[in-house]
mmCIF file of C-alpha atoms in Angstrom:
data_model
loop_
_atom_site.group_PDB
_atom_site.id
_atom_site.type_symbol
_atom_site.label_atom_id
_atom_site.label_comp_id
_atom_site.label_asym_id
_atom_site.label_seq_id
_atom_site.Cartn_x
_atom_site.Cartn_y
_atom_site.Cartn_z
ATOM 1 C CA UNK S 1284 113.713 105.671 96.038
ATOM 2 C CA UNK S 1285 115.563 103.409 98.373
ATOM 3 C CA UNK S 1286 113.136 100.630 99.654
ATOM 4 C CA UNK S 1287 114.447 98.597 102.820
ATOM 5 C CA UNK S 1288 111.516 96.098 103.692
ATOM 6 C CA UNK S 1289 111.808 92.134 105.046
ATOM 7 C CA UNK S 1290 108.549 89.951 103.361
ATOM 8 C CA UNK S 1291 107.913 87.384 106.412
ATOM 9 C CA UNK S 1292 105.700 84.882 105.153
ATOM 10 C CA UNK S 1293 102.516 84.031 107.721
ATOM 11 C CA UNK S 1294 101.618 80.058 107.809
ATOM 12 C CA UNK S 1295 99.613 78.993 110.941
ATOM 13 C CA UNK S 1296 102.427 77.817 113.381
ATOM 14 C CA UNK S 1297 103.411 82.031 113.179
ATOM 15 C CA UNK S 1298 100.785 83.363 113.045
ATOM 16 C CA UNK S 1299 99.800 84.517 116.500
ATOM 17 C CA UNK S 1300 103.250 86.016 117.122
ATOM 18 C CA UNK S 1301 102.892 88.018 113.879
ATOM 19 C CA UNK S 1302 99.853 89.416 114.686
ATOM 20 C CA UNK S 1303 101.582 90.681 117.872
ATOM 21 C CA UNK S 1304 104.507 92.014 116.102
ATOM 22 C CA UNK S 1305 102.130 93.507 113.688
ATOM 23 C CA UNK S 1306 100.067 94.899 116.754
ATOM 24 C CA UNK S 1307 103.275 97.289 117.585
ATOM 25 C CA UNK S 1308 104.562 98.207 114.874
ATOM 26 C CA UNK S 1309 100.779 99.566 113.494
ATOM 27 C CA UNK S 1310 101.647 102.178 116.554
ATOM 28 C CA UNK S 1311 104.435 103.952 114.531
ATOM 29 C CA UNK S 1312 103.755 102.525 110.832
ATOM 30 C CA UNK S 1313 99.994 103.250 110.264
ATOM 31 C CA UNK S 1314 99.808 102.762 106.655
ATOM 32 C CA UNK S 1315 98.705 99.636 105.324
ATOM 33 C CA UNK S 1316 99.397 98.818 101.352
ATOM 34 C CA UNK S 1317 97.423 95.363 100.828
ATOM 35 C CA UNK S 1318 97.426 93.115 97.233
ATOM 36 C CA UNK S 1319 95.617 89.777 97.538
ATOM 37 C CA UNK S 1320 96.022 87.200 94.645
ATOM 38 C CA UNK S 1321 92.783 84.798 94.276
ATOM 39 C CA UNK S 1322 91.483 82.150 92.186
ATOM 40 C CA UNK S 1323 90.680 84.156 89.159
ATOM 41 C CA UNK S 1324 87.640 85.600 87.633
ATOM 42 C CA UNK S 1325 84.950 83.007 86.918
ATOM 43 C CA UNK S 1326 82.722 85.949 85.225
ATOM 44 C CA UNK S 1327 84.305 88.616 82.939
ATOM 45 C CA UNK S 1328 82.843 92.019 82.954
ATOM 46 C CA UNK S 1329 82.433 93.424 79.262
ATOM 47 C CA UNK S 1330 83.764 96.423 78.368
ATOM 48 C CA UNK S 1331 81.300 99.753 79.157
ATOM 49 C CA UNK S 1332 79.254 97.134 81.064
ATOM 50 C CA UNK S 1333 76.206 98.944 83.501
ATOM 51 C CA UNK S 1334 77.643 99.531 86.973
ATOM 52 C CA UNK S 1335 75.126 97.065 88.057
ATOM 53 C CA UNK S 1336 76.198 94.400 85.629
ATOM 54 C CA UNK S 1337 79.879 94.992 87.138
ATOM 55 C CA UNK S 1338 79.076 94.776 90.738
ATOM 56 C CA UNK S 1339 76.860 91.780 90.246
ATOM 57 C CA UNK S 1340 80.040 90.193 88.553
ATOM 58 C CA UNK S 1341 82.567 90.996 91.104
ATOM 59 C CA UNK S 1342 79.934 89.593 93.781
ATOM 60 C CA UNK S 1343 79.733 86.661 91.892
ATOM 61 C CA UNK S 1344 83.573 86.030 91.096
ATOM 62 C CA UNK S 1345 83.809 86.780 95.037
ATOM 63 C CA UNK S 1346 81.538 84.771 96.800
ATOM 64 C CA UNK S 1347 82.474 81.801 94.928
ATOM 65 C CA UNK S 1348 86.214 81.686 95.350
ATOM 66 C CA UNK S 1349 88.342 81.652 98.216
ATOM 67 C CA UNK S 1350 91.128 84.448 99.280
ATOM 68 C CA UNK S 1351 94.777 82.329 98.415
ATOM 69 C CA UNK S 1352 97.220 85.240 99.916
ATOM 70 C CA UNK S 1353 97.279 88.575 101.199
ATOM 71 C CA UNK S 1354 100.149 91.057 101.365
ATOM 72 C CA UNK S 1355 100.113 94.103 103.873
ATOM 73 C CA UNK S 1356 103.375 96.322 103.823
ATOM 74 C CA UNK S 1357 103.458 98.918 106.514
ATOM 75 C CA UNK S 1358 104.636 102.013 105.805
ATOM 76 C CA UNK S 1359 104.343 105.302 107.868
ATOM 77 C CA UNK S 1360 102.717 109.187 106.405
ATOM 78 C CA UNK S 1361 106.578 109.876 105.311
ATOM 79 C CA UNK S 1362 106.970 107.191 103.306
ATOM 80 C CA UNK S 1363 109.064 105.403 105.361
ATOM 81 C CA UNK S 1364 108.753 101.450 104.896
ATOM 82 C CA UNK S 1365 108.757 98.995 107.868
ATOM 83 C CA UNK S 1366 107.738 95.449 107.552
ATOM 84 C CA UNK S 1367 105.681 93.497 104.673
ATOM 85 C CA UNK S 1368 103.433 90.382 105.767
ATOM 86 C CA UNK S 1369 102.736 87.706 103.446
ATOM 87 C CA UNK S 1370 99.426 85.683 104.822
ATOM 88 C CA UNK S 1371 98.568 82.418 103.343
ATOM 89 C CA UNK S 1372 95.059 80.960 103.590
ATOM 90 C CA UNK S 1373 94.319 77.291 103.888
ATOM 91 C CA UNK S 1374 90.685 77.727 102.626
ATOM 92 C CA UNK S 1375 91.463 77.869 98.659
ATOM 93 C CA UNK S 1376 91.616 73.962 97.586
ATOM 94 C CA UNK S 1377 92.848 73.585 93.874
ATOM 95 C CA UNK S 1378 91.146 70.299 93.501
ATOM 96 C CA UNK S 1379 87.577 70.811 95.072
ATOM 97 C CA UNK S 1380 87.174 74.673 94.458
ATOM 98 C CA UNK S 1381 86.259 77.246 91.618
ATOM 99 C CA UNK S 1382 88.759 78.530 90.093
ATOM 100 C CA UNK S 1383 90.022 80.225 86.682
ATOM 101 C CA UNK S 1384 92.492 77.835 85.092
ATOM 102 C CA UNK S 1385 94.707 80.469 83.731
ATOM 103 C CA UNK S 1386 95.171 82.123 86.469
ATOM 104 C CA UNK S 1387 96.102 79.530 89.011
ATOM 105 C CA UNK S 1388 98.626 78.031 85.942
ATOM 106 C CA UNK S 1389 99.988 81.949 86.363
ATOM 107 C CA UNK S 1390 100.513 81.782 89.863
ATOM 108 C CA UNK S 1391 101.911 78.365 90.184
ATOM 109 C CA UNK S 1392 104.257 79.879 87.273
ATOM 110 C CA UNK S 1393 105.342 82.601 89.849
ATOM 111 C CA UNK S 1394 106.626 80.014 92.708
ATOM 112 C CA UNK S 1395 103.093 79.403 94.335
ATOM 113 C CA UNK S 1396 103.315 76.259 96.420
ATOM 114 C CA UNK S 1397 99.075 75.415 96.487
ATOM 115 C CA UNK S 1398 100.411 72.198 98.503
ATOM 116 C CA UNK S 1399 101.699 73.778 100.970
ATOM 117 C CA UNK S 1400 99.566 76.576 100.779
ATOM 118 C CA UNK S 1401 96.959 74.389 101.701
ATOM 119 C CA UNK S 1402 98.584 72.356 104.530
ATOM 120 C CA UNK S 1403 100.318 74.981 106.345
ATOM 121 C CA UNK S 1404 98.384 78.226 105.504
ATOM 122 C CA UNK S 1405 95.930 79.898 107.852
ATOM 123 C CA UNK S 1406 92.029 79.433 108.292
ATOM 124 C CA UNK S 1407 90.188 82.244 107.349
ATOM 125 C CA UNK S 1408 87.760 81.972 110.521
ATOM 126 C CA UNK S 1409 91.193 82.087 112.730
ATOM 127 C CA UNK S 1410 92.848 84.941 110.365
ATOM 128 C CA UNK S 1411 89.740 87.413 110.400
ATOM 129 C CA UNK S 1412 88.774 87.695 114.498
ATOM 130 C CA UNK S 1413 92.756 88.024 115.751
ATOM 131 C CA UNK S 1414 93.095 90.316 112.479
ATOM 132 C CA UNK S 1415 90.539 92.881 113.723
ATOM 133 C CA UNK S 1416 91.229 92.350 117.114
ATOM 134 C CA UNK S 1417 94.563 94.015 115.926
ATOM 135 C CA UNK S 1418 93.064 96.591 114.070
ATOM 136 C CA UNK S 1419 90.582 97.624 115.980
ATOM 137 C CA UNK S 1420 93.092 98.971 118.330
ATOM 138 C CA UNK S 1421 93.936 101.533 115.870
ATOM 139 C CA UNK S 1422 91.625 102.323 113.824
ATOM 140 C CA UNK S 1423 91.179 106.298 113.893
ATOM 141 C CA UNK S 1424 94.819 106.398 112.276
ATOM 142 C CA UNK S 1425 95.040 103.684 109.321
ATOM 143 C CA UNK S 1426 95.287 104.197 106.078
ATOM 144 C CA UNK S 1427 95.076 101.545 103.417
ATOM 145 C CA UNK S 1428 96.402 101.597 99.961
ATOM 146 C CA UNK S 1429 95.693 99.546 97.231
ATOM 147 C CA UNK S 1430 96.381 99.245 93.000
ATOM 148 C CA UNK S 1431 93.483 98.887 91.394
ATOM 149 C CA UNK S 1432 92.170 97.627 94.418
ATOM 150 C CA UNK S 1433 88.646 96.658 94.376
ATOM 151 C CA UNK S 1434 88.965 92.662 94.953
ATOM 152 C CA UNK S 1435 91.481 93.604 97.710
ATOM 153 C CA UNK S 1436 88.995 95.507 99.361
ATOM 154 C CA UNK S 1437 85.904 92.698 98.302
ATOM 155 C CA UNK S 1438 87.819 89.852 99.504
ATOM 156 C CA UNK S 1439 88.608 91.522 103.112
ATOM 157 C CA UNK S 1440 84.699 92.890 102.817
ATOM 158 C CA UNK S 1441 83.673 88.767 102.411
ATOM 159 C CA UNK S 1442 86.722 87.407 105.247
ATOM 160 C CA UNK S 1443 85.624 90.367 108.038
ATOM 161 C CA UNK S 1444 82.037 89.568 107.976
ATOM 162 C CA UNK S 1445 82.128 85.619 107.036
ATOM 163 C CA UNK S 1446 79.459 86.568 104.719
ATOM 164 C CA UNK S 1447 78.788 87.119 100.502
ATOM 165 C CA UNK S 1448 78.996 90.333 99.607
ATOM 166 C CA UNK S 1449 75.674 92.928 99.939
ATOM 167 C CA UNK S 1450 73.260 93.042 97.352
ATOM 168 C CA UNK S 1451 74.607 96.669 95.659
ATOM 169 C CA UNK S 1452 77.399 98.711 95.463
ATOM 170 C CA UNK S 1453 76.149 101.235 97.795
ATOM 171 C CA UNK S 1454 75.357 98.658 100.317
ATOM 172 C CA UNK S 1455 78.980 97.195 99.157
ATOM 173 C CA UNK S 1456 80.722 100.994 100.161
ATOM 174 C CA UNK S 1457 78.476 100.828 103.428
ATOM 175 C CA UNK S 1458 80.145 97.849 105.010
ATOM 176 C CA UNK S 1459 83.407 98.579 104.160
ATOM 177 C CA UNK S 1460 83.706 101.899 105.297
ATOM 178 C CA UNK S 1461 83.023 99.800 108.650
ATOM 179 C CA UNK S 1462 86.462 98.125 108.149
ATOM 180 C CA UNK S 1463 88.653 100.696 105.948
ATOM 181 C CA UNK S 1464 88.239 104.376 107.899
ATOM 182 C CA UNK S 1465 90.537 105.858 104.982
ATOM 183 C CA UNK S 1466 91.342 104.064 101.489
ATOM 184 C CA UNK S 1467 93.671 105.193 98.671
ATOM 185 C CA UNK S 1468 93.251 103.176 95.292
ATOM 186 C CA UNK S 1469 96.512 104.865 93.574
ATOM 187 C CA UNK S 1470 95.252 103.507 89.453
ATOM 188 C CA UNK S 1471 92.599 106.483 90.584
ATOM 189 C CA UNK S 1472 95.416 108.958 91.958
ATOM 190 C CA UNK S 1473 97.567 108.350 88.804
ATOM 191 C CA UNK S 1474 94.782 109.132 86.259
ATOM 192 C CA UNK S 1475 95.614 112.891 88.041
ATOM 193 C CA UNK S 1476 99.229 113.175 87.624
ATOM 194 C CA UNK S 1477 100.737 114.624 84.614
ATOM 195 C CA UNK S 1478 102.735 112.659 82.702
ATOM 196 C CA UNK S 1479 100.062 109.594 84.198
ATOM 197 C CA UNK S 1480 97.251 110.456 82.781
ATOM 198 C CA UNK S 1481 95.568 108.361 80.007
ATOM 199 C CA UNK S 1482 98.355 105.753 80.395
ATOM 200 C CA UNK S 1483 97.177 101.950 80.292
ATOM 201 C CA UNK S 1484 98.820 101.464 84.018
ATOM 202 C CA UNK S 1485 99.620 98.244 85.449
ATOM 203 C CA UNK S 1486 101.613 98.054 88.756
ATOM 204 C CA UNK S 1487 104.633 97.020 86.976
ATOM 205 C CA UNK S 1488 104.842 99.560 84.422
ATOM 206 C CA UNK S 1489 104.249 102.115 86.396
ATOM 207 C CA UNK S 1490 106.626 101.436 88.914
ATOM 208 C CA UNK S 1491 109.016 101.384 85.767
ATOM 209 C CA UNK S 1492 107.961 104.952 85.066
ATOM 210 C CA UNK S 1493 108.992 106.290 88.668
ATOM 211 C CA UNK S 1494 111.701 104.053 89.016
ATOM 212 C CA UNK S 1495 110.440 102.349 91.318
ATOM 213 C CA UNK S 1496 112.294 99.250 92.111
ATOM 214 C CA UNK S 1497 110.482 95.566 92.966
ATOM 215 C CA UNK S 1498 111.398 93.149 95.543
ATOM 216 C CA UNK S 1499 110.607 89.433 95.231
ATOM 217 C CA UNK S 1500 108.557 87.740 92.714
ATOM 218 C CA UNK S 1501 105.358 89.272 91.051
ATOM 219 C CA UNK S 1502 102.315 87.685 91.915
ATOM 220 C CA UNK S 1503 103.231 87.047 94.967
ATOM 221 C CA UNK S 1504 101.123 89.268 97.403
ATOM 222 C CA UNK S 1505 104.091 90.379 99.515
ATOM 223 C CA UNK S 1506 105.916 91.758 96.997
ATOM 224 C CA UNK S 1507 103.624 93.379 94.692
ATOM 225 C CA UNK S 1508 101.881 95.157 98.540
ATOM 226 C CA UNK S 1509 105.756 96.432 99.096
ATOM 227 C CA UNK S 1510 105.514 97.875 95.383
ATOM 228 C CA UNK S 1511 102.222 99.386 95.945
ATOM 229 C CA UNK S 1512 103.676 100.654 99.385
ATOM 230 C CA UNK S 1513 106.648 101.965 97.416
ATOM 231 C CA UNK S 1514 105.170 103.626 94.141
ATOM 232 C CA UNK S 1515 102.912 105.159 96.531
ATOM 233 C CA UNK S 1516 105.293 107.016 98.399
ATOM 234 C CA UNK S 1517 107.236 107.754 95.183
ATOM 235 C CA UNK S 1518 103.810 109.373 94.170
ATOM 236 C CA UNK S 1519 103.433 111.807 96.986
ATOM 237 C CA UNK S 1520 107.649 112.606 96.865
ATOM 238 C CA UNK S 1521 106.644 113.896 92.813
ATOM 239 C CA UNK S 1522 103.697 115.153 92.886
ATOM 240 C CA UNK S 1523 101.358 117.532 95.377
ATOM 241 C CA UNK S 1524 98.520 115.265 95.960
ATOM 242 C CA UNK S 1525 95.489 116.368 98.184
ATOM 243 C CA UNK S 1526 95.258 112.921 99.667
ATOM 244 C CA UNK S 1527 91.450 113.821 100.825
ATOM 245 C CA UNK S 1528 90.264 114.222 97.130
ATOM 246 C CA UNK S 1529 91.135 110.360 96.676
ATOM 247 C CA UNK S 1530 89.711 109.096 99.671
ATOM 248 C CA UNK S 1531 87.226 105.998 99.633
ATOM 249 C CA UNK S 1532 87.423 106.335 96.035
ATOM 250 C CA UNK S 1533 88.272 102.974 94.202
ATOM 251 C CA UNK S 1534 88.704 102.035 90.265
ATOM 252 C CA UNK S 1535 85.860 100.176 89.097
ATOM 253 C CA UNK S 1536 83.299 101.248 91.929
ATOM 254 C CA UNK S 1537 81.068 104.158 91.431
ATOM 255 C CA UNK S 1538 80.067 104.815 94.863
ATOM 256 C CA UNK S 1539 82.812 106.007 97.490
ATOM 257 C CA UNK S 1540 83.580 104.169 100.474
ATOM 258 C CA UNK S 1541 82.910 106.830 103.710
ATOM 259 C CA UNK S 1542 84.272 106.908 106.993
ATOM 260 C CA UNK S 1543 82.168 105.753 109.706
ATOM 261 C CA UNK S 1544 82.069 106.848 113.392
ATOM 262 C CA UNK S 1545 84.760 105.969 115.620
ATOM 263 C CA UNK S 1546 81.731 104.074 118.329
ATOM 264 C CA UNK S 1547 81.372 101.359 115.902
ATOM 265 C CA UNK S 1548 83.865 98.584 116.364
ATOM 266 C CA UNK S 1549 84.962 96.265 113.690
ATOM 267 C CA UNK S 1550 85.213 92.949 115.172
ATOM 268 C CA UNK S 1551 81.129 93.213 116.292
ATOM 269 C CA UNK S 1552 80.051 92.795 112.372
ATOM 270 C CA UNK S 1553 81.597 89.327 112.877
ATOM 271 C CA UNK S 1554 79.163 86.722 111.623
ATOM 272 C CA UNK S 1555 79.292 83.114 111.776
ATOM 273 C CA UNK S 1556 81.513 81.526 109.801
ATOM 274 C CA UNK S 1557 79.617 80.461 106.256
ATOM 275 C CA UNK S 1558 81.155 78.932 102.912
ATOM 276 C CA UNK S 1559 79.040 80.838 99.841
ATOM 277 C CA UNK S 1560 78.977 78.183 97.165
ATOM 278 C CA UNK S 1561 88.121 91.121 85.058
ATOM 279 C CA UNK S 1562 88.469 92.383 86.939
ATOM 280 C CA UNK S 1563 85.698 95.825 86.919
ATOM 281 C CA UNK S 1564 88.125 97.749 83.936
ATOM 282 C CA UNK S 1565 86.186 100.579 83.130
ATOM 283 C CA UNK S 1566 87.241 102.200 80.275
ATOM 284 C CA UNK S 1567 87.102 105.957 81.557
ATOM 285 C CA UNK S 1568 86.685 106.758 86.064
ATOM 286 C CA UNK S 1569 85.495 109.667 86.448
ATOM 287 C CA UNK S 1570 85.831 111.409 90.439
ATOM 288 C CA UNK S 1571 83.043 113.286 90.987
ATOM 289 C CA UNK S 1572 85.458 116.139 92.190
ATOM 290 C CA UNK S 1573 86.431 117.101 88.399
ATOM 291 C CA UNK S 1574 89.952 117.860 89.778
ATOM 292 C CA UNK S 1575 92.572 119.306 87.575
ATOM 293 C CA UNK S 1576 95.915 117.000 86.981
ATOM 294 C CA UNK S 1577 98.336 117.132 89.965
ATOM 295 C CA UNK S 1578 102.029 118.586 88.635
ATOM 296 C CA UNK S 1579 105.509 117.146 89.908
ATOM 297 C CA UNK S 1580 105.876 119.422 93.618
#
């Protein structure tokens, strides 16, 4: 599929006027495909690990690091794709911070400037209230979509509240249904389609298999949220999918992330702003709705 999409690259001298143009444009484009790139994973989760053992890692490997960049790509219920944001976050610094050395030597491989990432990049305690602000003005009609997206979600979970994560998963999928009203992890969705199914998926690859074409250089968070926008709408073009089977359901997270009611507004759950001194790879998800494989429509 054609993808037509500008990455605009948010540093803290923009970022008030891209929060405005991203304030109209979430009235006609009210999907939001997100990928974050962080510090690495300080704790690695063993294969077949207990779903407690997992969680308590991800908590860990979360409330120690700091969120480096997050991509949103905007995309509407056809599939049509508008803008993609690239925000940079000033908090991450390379030479006081935890981090995993691999993975920042990967991302500095891939064009990451942490210099400049640090002078020019946005606080998170500016980024988070004018963020919600935002989306709290639409709420009732977004729709998030992540790949394998469970540290996307974490790492908004830990910037929207300015607090570590909660103590369990289930208190984990209680506060972020608070934020995300309706979340697609497509790694879950894929594991449904034929032809998908059993597959050792990465983003790349199975962009590959849908030719799916990427824009701009992986590892960066702009570009791999405009793939995620773009595989996703390749998905639904292929294949029948009953969107409300997926919902709140991510990869490595047993418990499923529920709507809450419209009353409660985001930007309340605030707290003040606190610094908390892989990824969950199952080797099997299994949905608790048993569906059958979805077939090419």
């Amino acid at each position: 599929m054609a993808v037509v999409s500008k990455i605009l690259n948010v540093w803290c001298e923009n970022f008030e006027i891209v929060m405005r143009f991203l304030d109209k444009l979430l009235n006609c484009f009210n999907v939001l495909s997100i990928d974050t790139e962080f510090p690495g994973f300080l704790r690695n989760t063993p294969r077949n690990a207990p779903a407690v053992e997992s969680y308590n890692d991800l908590k860990f490997n979360v409330d120690c690091t700091h969120l480096i960049q997050l991509g949103i790509t905007l995309s509407d219920n056809e599939g049509k794709i508008s803008y993609t944001f690239e925000f940079n976050f000033s908090d991450f610094d390379l030479k006081k911070d935890l981090h995993a050395g691999d993975s920042i030597q990967l991302l500095k491989d891939s064009g990451l400037d942490f210099d400049k990432i640090r002078k020019d990049g946005i606080p998170r305690c500016v980024f988070a209230p004018r963020f919600l602000e935002v989306l709290s003005k639409h709420r009732e009609n977004l729709k998030w979509v992540t790949f394998h997206g469970l540290y996307d979600v974490a790492y908004l979970v830990k910037i929207f509240t300015n607090d570590a994560l909660p103590p369990t998963a289930e208190a984990f999928s209680g506060v972020a249904a608070l934020f995300f009203q309706s979340v697609f992890d497509i790694k879950v969705v894929a594991g449904y389609c034929q032809g998908l199914q059993g597959l050792k998926l990465g983003l790349s690859k199975l962009a590959r298999i849908l030719n799916v074409k990427r824009h701009g250089g992986a590892h960066h968070a702009g570009s791999d949220s405009l793939l995620t926008a773009a595989v996703f709408a390749e998905m639904k073009n292929r294949y029948e999918l009953e969107e409300s089977a997926f919902d709140g359901f991510l990869y490595g997270l047993d418990s499923r992330i529920e709507s809450k009611p419209a009353e409660i507004m985001m930007f309340q759950y605030m707290q003040p702003l606190v610094i908390p001194q892989p990824l969950l790879v199952p080797t099997q998800f299994h949905h608790p709705l048993a569906l059958s494989y979805y077939v090419p429509a």
